[in-house]
PDB file of C-alpha atoms in Angstrom:
ATOM      1  CA  MET A   1       0.000   0.000   0.000  1.00 47.00           C
ATOM      2  CA  LEU A   2       1.171   3.548  -0.673  1.00 49.00           C
ATOM      3  CA  ARG A   3       2.889   5.012   2.328  1.00 52.00           C
ATOM      4  CA  PRO A   4       3.178   8.725   3.176  1.00 47.00           C
ATOM      5  CA  ALA A   5       6.947   8.220   3.092  1.00 48.00           C
ATOM      6  CA  ASP A   6       6.702   7.326  -0.609  1.00 51.00           C
ATOM      7  CA  LEU A   7       5.063  10.621  -1.395  1.00 53.00           C
ATOM      8  CA  TYR A   8       7.369  12.444   1.000  1.00 47.00           C
ATOM      9  CA  ARG A   9      10.414  11.238  -0.916  1.00 50.00           C
ATOM     10  CA  ALA A  10       8.902  12.668  -4.084  1.00 51.00           C
ATOM     11  CA  VAL A  11       8.479  16.131  -2.557  1.00 50.00           C
ATOM     12  CA  PRO A  12      11.185  18.586  -3.671  1.00 49.00           C
ATOM     13  CA  GLN A  13      13.943  18.644  -1.054  1.00 48.00           C
ATOM     14  CA  PRO A  14      13.634  22.283   0.058  1.00 44.00           C
ATOM     15  CA  ALA A  15       9.897  21.947   0.576  1.00 43.00           C
ATOM     16  CA  ARG A  16      10.366  19.129   3.082  1.00 42.00           C
ATOM     17  CA  GLN A  17      11.950  21.435   5.630  1.00 43.00           C
ATOM     18  CA  ALA A  18       8.658  22.743   7.038  1.00 41.00           C
ATOM     19  CA  HIS A  19       8.511  25.543   4.364  1.00 47.00           C
ATOM     20  CA  PRO A  20      11.706  27.370   5.466  1.00 52.00           C
ATOM     21  CA  ASP A  21      10.643  30.452   3.481  1.00 79.00           C
ATOM     22  CA  GLU A  22       7.554  31.725   1.757  1.00 87.00           C
ATOM     23  CA  THR A  23       8.730  30.978  -1.786  1.00 89.00           C
ATOM     24  CA  GLU A  24       9.543  27.358  -1.023  1.00 89.00           C
ATOM     25  CA  PHE A  25       6.214  26.926   0.726  1.00 90.00           C
ATOM     26  CA  ARG A  26       4.300  28.274  -2.258  1.00 91.00           C
ATOM     27  CA  ASN A  27       6.297  26.107  -4.665  1.00 92.00           C
ATOM     28  CA  PHE A  28       5.454  23.087  -2.531  1.00 91.00           C
ATOM     29  CA  ILE A  29       1.711  23.800  -2.652  1.00 93.00           C
ATOM     30  CA  VAL A  30       1.835  24.277  -6.419  1.00 93.00           C
ATOM     31  CA  TRP A  31       3.793  21.023  -6.800  1.00 93.00           C
ATOM     32  CA  LEU A  32       1.175  19.116  -4.762  1.00 92.00           C
ATOM     33  CA  GLU A  33      -1.671  20.502  -6.866  1.00 92.00           C
ATOM     34  CA  ASP A  34       0.092  19.996 -10.199  1.00 92.00           C
ATOM     35  CA  GLN A  35       1.508  16.543  -9.566  1.00 91.00           C
ATOM     36  CA  LYS A  36      -0.794  14.782  -7.070  1.00 90.00           C
ATOM     37  CA  ILE A  37      -4.036  16.465  -6.111  1.00 92.00           C
ATOM     38  CA  ARG A  38      -5.032  18.033  -9.445  1.00 91.00           C
ATOM     39  CA  HIS A  39      -8.254  19.474  -8.073  1.00 92.00           C
ATOM     40  CA  TYR A  40      -8.236  22.425 -10.492  1.00 93.00           C
ATOM     41  CA  LYS A  41      -8.199  22.169 -14.237  1.00 93.00           C
ATOM     42  CA  ILE A  42      -4.854  23.230 -15.678  1.00 92.00           C
ATOM     43  CA  GLU A  43      -6.253  26.534 -16.936  1.00 92.00           C
ATOM     44  CA  ASP A  44      -7.655  27.306 -13.466  1.00 92.00           C
ATOM     45  CA  ARG A  45      -4.315  26.990 -11.664  1.00 93.00           C
ATOM     46  CA  GLY A  46      -2.986  30.373 -12.765  1.00 93.00           C
ATOM     47  CA  ASN A  47      -3.577  32.230  -9.502  1.00 93.00           C
ATOM     48  CA  LEU A  48      -2.000  29.433  -7.473  1.00 93.00           C
ATOM     49  CA  ARG A  49       0.986  29.265  -9.824  1.00 93.00           C
ATOM     50  CA  ASN A  50       1.531  33.015  -9.627  1.00 94.00           C
ATOM     51  CA  ILE A  51       3.944  32.590  -6.730  1.00 92.00           C
ATOM     52  CA  PRO A  52       5.376  36.174  -6.632  1.00 92.00           C
ATOM     53  CA  SER A  53       1.901  37.704  -6.490  1.00 92.00           C
ATOM     54  CA  SER A  54       0.881  39.555  -3.329  1.00 92.00           C
ATOM     55  CA  GLY A  55      -2.534  38.003  -3.740  1.00 93.00           C
ATOM     56  CA  TRP A  56      -1.224  34.446  -3.446  1.00 94.00           C
ATOM     57  CA  PRO A  57      -2.361  34.012   0.196  1.00 93.00           C
ATOM     58  CA  LYS A  58      -5.944  34.720  -0.904  1.00 94.00           C
ATOM     59  CA  SER A  59      -5.587  32.197  -3.712  1.00 94.00           C
ATOM     60  CA  PHE A  60      -4.254  29.635  -1.263  1.00 94.00           C
ATOM     61  CA  GLU A  61      -7.130  30.334   1.130  1.00 94.00           C
ATOM     62  CA  GLN A  62      -9.589  29.775  -1.694  1.00 94.00           C
ATOM     63  CA  TYR A  63      -7.769  26.605  -2.673  1.00 94.00           C
ATOM     64  CA  LEU A  64      -8.099  25.196   0.854  1.00 94.00           C
ATOM     65  CA  GLN A  65     -11.816  25.914   0.774  1.00 94.00           C
ATOM     66  CA  ASP A  66     -12.206  24.319  -2.644  1.00 94.00           C
ATOM     67  CA  VAL A  67     -10.562  21.062  -1.548  1.00 93.00           C
ATOM     68  CA  ASN A  68     -12.629  21.139   1.689  1.00 93.00           C
ATOM     69  CA  CYS A  69      -9.604  21.403   3.956  1.00 91.00           C
ATOM     70  CA  PRO A  70     -10.739  21.838   7.581  1.00 90.00           C
ATOM     71  CA  PHE A  71      -7.768  24.095   8.393  1.00 89.00           C
ATOM     72  CA  THR A  72      -7.213  27.771   7.666  1.00 90.00           C
ATOM     73  CA  VAL A  73      -4.358  29.617   5.991  1.00 90.00           C
ATOM     74  CA  GLU A  74      -2.944  30.522   9.400  1.00 90.00           C
ATOM     75  CA  GLU A  75      -2.706  26.839  10.353  1.00 87.00           C
ATOM     76  CA  ARG A  76       0.038  26.090   7.852  1.00 87.00           C
ATOM     77  CA  GLN A  77       1.525  22.938   9.336  1.00 83.00           C
ATOM     78  CA  GLU A  78      -1.898  21.386   9.837  1.00 87.00           C
ATOM     79  CA  SER A  79      -3.051  22.296   6.335  1.00 90.00           C
ATOM     80  CA  VAL A  80       0.152  20.875   4.823  1.00 90.00           C
ATOM     81  CA  ASP A  81      -0.314  17.609   6.701  1.00 89.00           C
ATOM     82  CA  TRP A  82      -3.928  17.434   5.528  1.00 91.00           C
ATOM     83  CA  LEU A  83      -2.989  18.142   1.904  1.00 93.00           C
ATOM     84  CA  LEU A  84      -0.317  15.443   2.034  1.00 91.00           C
ATOM     85  CA  GLY A  85      -2.892  12.971   3.310  1.00 89.00           C
ATOM     86  CA  LEU A  86      -5.257  13.966   0.502  1.00 91.00           C
ATOM     87  CA  ALA A  87      -2.456  13.554  -2.032  1.00 90.00           C
ATOM     88  CA  VAL A  88      -1.677  10.059  -0.710  1.00 89.00           C
ATOM     89  CA  ARG A  89      -5.325   9.008  -0.983  1.00 88.00           C
ATOM     90  CA  LEU A  90      -5.627  10.328  -4.515  1.00 88.00           C
ATOM     91  CA  GLU A  91      -2.326   8.813  -5.617  1.00 85.00           C
ATOM     92  CA  TYR A  92      -3.358   5.440  -4.261  1.00 82.00           C
ATOM     93  CA  GLY A  93      -6.767   5.698  -5.873  1.00 83.00           C
ATOM     94  CA  ASP A  94      -5.163   6.351  -9.251  1.00 79.00           C
ATOM     95  CA  ASN A  95      -2.702   3.446  -8.911  1.00 80.00           C
ATOM     96  CA  VAL A  96      -4.406   0.778  -6.816  1.00 77.00           C
ATOM     97  CA  GLU A  97      -2.838  -2.150  -8.654  1.00 78.00           C
ATOM     98  CA  LYS A  98       0.606  -0.596  -8.356  1.00 78.00           C
ATOM     99  CA  TYR A  99       0.487   0.020  -4.631  1.00 73.00           C
ATOM    100  CA  LYS A 100      -1.754  -2.674  -3.150  1.00 75.00           C
ATOM    101  CA  ASN A 101       1.013  -5.299  -3.128  1.00 75.00           C
ATOM    102  CA  CYS A 102       3.785  -3.024  -1.878  1.00 73.00           C
ATOM    103  CA  PRO A 103       5.708  -4.558   1.041  1.00 71.00           C
ATOM    104  CA  PRO A 104       5.443  -2.753   4.369  1.00 66.00           C
ATOM    105  CA  ALA A 105       8.083  -0.226   5.261  1.00 59.00           C
ATOM    106  CA  THR A 106      11.081  -1.673   7.049  1.00 59.00           C
ATOM    107  CA  ALA A 107      12.819  -0.197  10.033  1.00 48.00           C
ATOM    108  CA  THR A 108      15.766   0.839   7.862  1.00 51.00           C
ATOM    109  CA  GLU A 109      13.518   2.953   5.653  1.00 48.00           C
ATOM    110  CA  ALA A 110      12.119   4.924   8.527  1.00 49.00           C
ATOM    111  CA  ALA A 111      14.090   7.664  10.169  1.00 54.00           C
ATOM    112  CA  LYS A 112      15.429   6.824  13.606  1.00 55.00           C
ATOM    113  CA  PRO A 113      13.147   8.370  16.215  1.00 56.00           C
ATOM    114  CA  SER A 114      14.703  11.047  18.357  1.00 61.00           C
ATOM    115  CA  ASP A 115      14.847  10.702  22.118  1.00 63.00           C
ATOM    116  CA  PRO A 116      11.476  12.046  23.361  1.00 66.00           C
ATOM    117  CA  LEU A 117      13.074  13.109  26.651  1.00 65.00           C
ATOM    118  CA  ILE A 118      14.948  15.869  24.826  1.00 67.00           C
ATOM    119  CA  HIS A 119      11.741  17.806  24.209  1.00 71.00           C
ATOM    120  CA  LEU A 120      10.503  17.716  27.809  1.00 75.00           C
ATOM    121  CA  ASP A 121      10.477  20.835  29.951  1.00 78.00           C
ATOM    122  CA  SER A 122      12.327  19.678  33.061  1.00 77.00           C
ATOM    123  CA  SER A 123      11.579  22.952  34.855  1.00 82.00           C
ATOM    124  CA  ASN A 124       7.822  22.381  34.775  1.00 84.00           C
ATOM    125  CA  PRO A 125       6.502  21.812  38.346  1.00 85.00           C
ATOM    126  CA  ASP A 126       4.042  19.142  37.186  1.00 85.00           C
ATOM    127  CA  PHE A 127       6.854  17.313  35.407  1.00 85.00           C
ATOM    128  CA  LYS A 128       9.025  17.400  38.549  1.00 86.00           C
ATOM    129  CA  ALA A 129       6.175  16.177  40.740  1.00 88.00           C
ATOM    130  CA  GLY A 130       5.429  13.320  38.344  1.00 88.00           C
ATOM    131  CA  VAL A 131       9.070  12.211  38.147  1.00 88.00           C
ATOM    132  CA  LEU A 132       9.452  12.342  41.926  1.00 88.00           C
ATOM    133  CA  GLY A 133       6.277  10.313  42.370  1.00 88.00           C
ATOM    134  CA  LEU A 134       7.486   7.627  39.945  1.00 88.00           C
ATOM    135  CA  ALA A 135      10.952   7.555  41.502  1.00 86.00           C
ATOM    136  CA  SER A 136       9.450   7.108  44.962  1.00 86.00           C
ATOM    137  CA  LEU A 137       7.105   4.384  43.741  1.00 87.00           C
ATOM    138  CA  LEU A 138       9.907   2.485  42.005  1.00 84.00           C
ATOM    139  CA  LYS A 139      12.408   3.168  44.830  1.00 83.00           C
ATOM    140  CA  ILE A 140      14.859   4.981  42.567  1.00 84.00           C
ATOM    141  CA  GLN A 141      17.418   7.262  44.187  1.00 79.00           C
ATOM    142  CA  ARG A 142      16.706  10.962  43.796  1.00 79.00           C
ATOM    143  CA  HIS A 143      18.927  13.101  41.590  1.00 79.00           C
ATOM    144  CA  ASP A 144      19.281  16.830  41.098  1.00 78.00           C
ATOM    145  CA  ASP A 145      18.642  16.439  37.370  1.00 83.00           C
ATOM    146  CA  TYR A 146      15.039  15.330  36.809  1.00 85.00           C
ATOM    147  CA  LEU A 147      15.810  14.141  33.282  1.00 85.00           C
ATOM    148  CA  VAL A 148      18.464  11.800  34.698  1.00 84.00           C
ATOM    149  CA  MET A 149      15.871  10.422  37.109  1.00 86.00           C
ATOM    150  CA  LEU A 150      13.385   9.979  34.277  1.00 87.00           C
ATOM    151  CA  LYS A 151      15.975   8.102  32.202  1.00 87.00           C
ATOM    152  CA  ALA A 152      16.636   5.826  35.177  1.00 86.00           C
ATOM    153  CA  ILE A 153      12.897   5.197  35.468  1.00 87.00           C
ATOM    154  CA  ARG A 154      12.711   4.366  31.773  1.00 85.00           C
ATOM    155  CA  ILE A 155      15.620   1.924  32.016  1.00 85.00           C
ATOM    156  CA  LEU A 156      14.075   0.194  35.030  1.00 84.00           C
ATOM    157  CA  ILE A 157      10.723  -0.147  33.286  1.00 84.00           C
ATOM    158  CA  GLN A 158      12.322  -1.450  30.088  1.00 82.00           C
ATOM    159  CA  GLU A 159      14.480  -3.994  31.900  1.00 81.00           C
ATOM    160  CA  ARG A 160      12.164  -5.083  34.712  1.00 79.00           C
ATOM    161  CA  LEU A 161       8.550  -4.135  34.021  1.00 77.00           C
ATOM    162  CA  THR A 162       7.915  -4.853  30.358  1.00 76.00           C
ATOM    163  CA  PRO A 163       5.731  -7.905  29.636  1.00 79.00           C
ATOM    164  CA  GLU A 164       8.779  -9.706  28.249  1.00 77.00           C
ATOM    165  CA  ALA A 165      10.892  -8.976  31.338  1.00 72.00           C
ATOM    166  CA  ILE A 166       8.111 -10.035  33.692  1.00 73.00           C
ATOM    167  CA  ALA A 167       7.542 -13.246  31.750  1.00 74.00           C
ATOM    168  CA  LYS A 168      11.254 -14.025  31.812  1.00 70.00           C
ATOM    169  CA  ALA A 169      11.521 -13.339  35.544  1.00 66.00           C
ATOM    170  CA  SER A 170       8.533 -15.531  36.320  1.00 67.00           C
ATOM    171  CA  GLN A 171       9.947 -18.492  34.456  1.00 66.00           C
ATOM    172  CA  SER A 172      11.138 -21.231  36.823  1.00 57.00           C
ATOM    173  CA  LYS A 173      13.509 -24.021  36.064  1.00 56.00           C
ATOM    174  CA  GLU A 174      11.686 -27.188  35.266  1.00 60.00           C
ATOM    175  CA  GLY A 175      12.719 -30.243  37.256  1.00 62.00           C
ATOM    176  CA  LEU A 176      12.393 -33.883  36.421  1.00 66.00           C
ATOM    177  CA  PRO A 177       8.868 -35.321  36.454  1.00 71.00           C
ATOM    178  CA  VAL A 178       8.045 -37.316  39.574  1.00 70.00           C
ATOM    179  CA  ALA A 179       5.636 -40.238  39.741  1.00 72.00           C
ATOM    180  CA  LEU A 180       3.731 -39.729  42.984  1.00 70.00           C
ATOM    181  CA  ASP A 181       2.477 -43.314  43.063  1.00 71.00           C
ATOM    182  CA  LYS A 182       6.061 -44.498  43.583  1.00 73.00           C
ATOM    183  CA  HIS A 183       6.466 -42.511  46.801  1.00 71.00           C
ATOM    184  CA  ILE A 184       4.905 -43.840  49.974  1.00 76.00           C
ATOM    185  CA  LEU A 185       3.197 -41.197  52.067  1.00 74.00           C
ATOM    186  CA  GLY A 186       3.211 -43.186  55.309  1.00 77.00           C
ATOM    187  CA  PHE A 187      -0.290 -42.188  56.320  1.00 77.00           C
ATOM    188  CA  ASP A 188      -3.715 -41.867  54.748  1.00 79.00           C
ATOM    189  CA  THR A 189      -5.926 -38.800  54.995  1.00 79.00           C
ATOM    190  CA  GLY A 190      -8.908 -40.628  53.555  1.00 82.00           C
ATOM    191  CA  ASP A 191      -8.965 -38.318  50.525  1.00 83.00           C
ATOM    192  CA  ALA A 192      -6.984 -39.075  47.354  1.00 81.00           C
ATOM    193  CA  THR A 193      -6.540 -35.378  46.509  1.00 84.00           C
ATOM    194  CA  LEU A 194      -5.240 -34.586  49.995  1.00 85.00           C
ATOM    195  CA  ASN A 195      -2.907 -37.569  49.811  1.00 81.00           C
ATOM    196  CA  GLU A 196      -1.385 -36.241  46.588  1.00 83.00           C
ATOM    197  CA  ALA A 197      -1.040 -32.770  48.091  1.00 85.00           C
ATOM    198  CA  ALA A 198       0.683 -34.248  51.142  1.00 84.00           C
ATOM    199  CA  GLN A 199       3.066 -36.209  48.918  1.00 82.00           C
ATOM    200  CA  ILE A 200       3.946 -33.058  46.999  1.00 83.00           C
ATOM    201  CA  LEU A 201       4.555 -31.119  50.214  1.00 85.00           C
ATOM    202  CA  ARG A 202       6.769 -33.922  51.533  1.00 83.00           C
ATOM    203  CA  LEU A 203       8.818 -33.960  48.317  1.00 82.00           C
ATOM    204  CA  LEU A 204       9.219 -30.197  48.431  1.00 83.00           C
ATOM    205  CA  HIS A 205      10.303 -30.431  52.054  1.00 84.00           C
ATOM    206  CA  ILE A 206      12.849 -33.112  51.157  1.00 85.00           C
ATOM    207  CA  GLU A 207      14.164 -30.868  48.392  1.00 82.00           C
ATOM    208  CA  GLU A 208      14.586 -28.035  50.895  1.00 87.00           C
ATOM    209  CA  LEU A 209      16.397 -30.364  53.290  1.00 89.00           C
ATOM    210  CA  ARG A 210      18.737 -31.454  50.494  1.00 87.00           C
ATOM    211  CA  ASP A 211      19.492 -27.841  49.688  1.00 86.00           C
ATOM    212  CA  LEU A 212      20.142 -27.153  53.371  1.00 88.00           C
ATOM    213  CA  GLN A 213      22.427 -30.195  53.600  1.00 90.00           C
ATOM    214  CA  THR A 214      24.355 -28.983  50.548  1.00 88.00           C
ATOM    215  CA  ARG A 215      24.886 -25.584  52.154  1.00 86.00           C
ATOM    216  CA  ILE A 216      26.024 -27.231  55.421  1.00 89.00           C
ATOM    217  CA  ASN A 217      28.495 -29.386  53.515  1.00 85.00           C
ATOM    218  CA  GLU A 218      29.833 -26.317  51.729  1.00 82.00           C
ATOM    219  CA  ALA A 219      30.278 -24.559  55.082  1.00 84.00           C
ATOM    220  CA  ILE A 220      32.114 -27.591  56.527  1.00 84.00           C
ATOM    221  CA  VAL A 221      34.438 -27.716  53.539  1.00 78.00           C
ATOM    222  CA  ALA A 222      35.164 -24.007  53.885  1.00 76.00           C
ATOM    223  CA  VAL A 223      35.998 -24.398  57.586  1.00 76.00           C
ATOM    224  CA  GLN A 224      38.193 -27.442  56.924  1.00 73.00           C
ATOM    225  CA  ALA A 225      40.128 -25.497  54.337  1.00 67.00           C
ATOM    226  CA  VAL A 226      41.141 -23.137  57.112  1.00 65.00           C
ATOM    227  CA  ILE A 227      41.947 -25.623  59.933  1.00 66.00           C
ATOM    228  CA  ALA A 228      43.040 -28.750  58.036  1.00 58.00           C
ATOM    229  CA  ASP A 229      46.710 -27.711  57.876  1.00 55.00           C
ATOM    230  CA  PRO A 230      47.896 -27.840  61.536  1.00 54.00           C
ATOM    231  CA  LYS A 231      51.528 -27.191  62.395  1.00 53.00           C
ATOM    232  CA  THR A 232      53.354 -29.575  64.759  1.00 50.00           C
ATOM    233  CA  ASP A 233      55.338 -28.028  67.581  1.00 51.00           C
ATOM    234  CA  HIS A 234      57.639 -30.833  68.827  1.00 51.00           C
ATOM    235  CA  ARG A 235      58.818 -28.757  71.746  1.00 54.00           C
ATOM    236  CA  LEU A 236      55.332 -28.641  73.185  1.00 52.00           C
ATOM    237  CA  GLY A 237      54.633 -32.257  72.314  1.00 54.00           C
ATOM    238  CA  LYS A 238      51.291 -31.398  70.798  1.00 51.00           C
ATOM    239  CA  VAL A 239      49.722 -30.487  67.524  1.00 52.00           C
ATOM    240  CA  GLY A 240      48.831 -26.879  67.066  1.00 52.00           C
ATOM    241  CA  ARG A 241      50.336 -23.432  66.821  1.00 52.00           C
TER     242      ARG A 241
END
């Protein structure tokens, strides 16, 4: 399908820069009408093409009304965005077969998004209060620079609180399957479900005891590494220091 980026690449380079001057802006509007929108007949485009004319703003205002644009001449950025959208729709309508099988835009085709934190007003009291509230909630250390705190909050959320991070953290290591019927409980509760639950609790308890025994053994080994090399003092007739 036709993408706005396709039409954007076809726009003359100077006109892409948010109409840096009046002449470029007018040329851009004329280019859209001549090449894409084509709302007027060719012979009716004279006033719009008369770029140096002092009456061009009136012609542009009339043009916006004729194409049913909901924005006024003063709302330039909004009217440009609307005209681009109209141009995309018309271009696609004229070339449906050409554009309907177009592959979707890839990440490499799109411009890298800028860091949204750059455009924040860190001196705004509401912004400061919001950052402090989040930092307190997430137990993040306070910093004199509120943008630094906000970046820390973003990193924590990305690494710990995204659905992927939560799913990864909640994953437990799977052990070997255990056949409960091969383990004798030693008593009978009179209910098969309770018996199974008791067997599971006993196995979990045994696992905890094994882990505790492993830690005790590690502690014993560590102590032996310190005391297992006694020195013999023949003068005292005993083993020790």
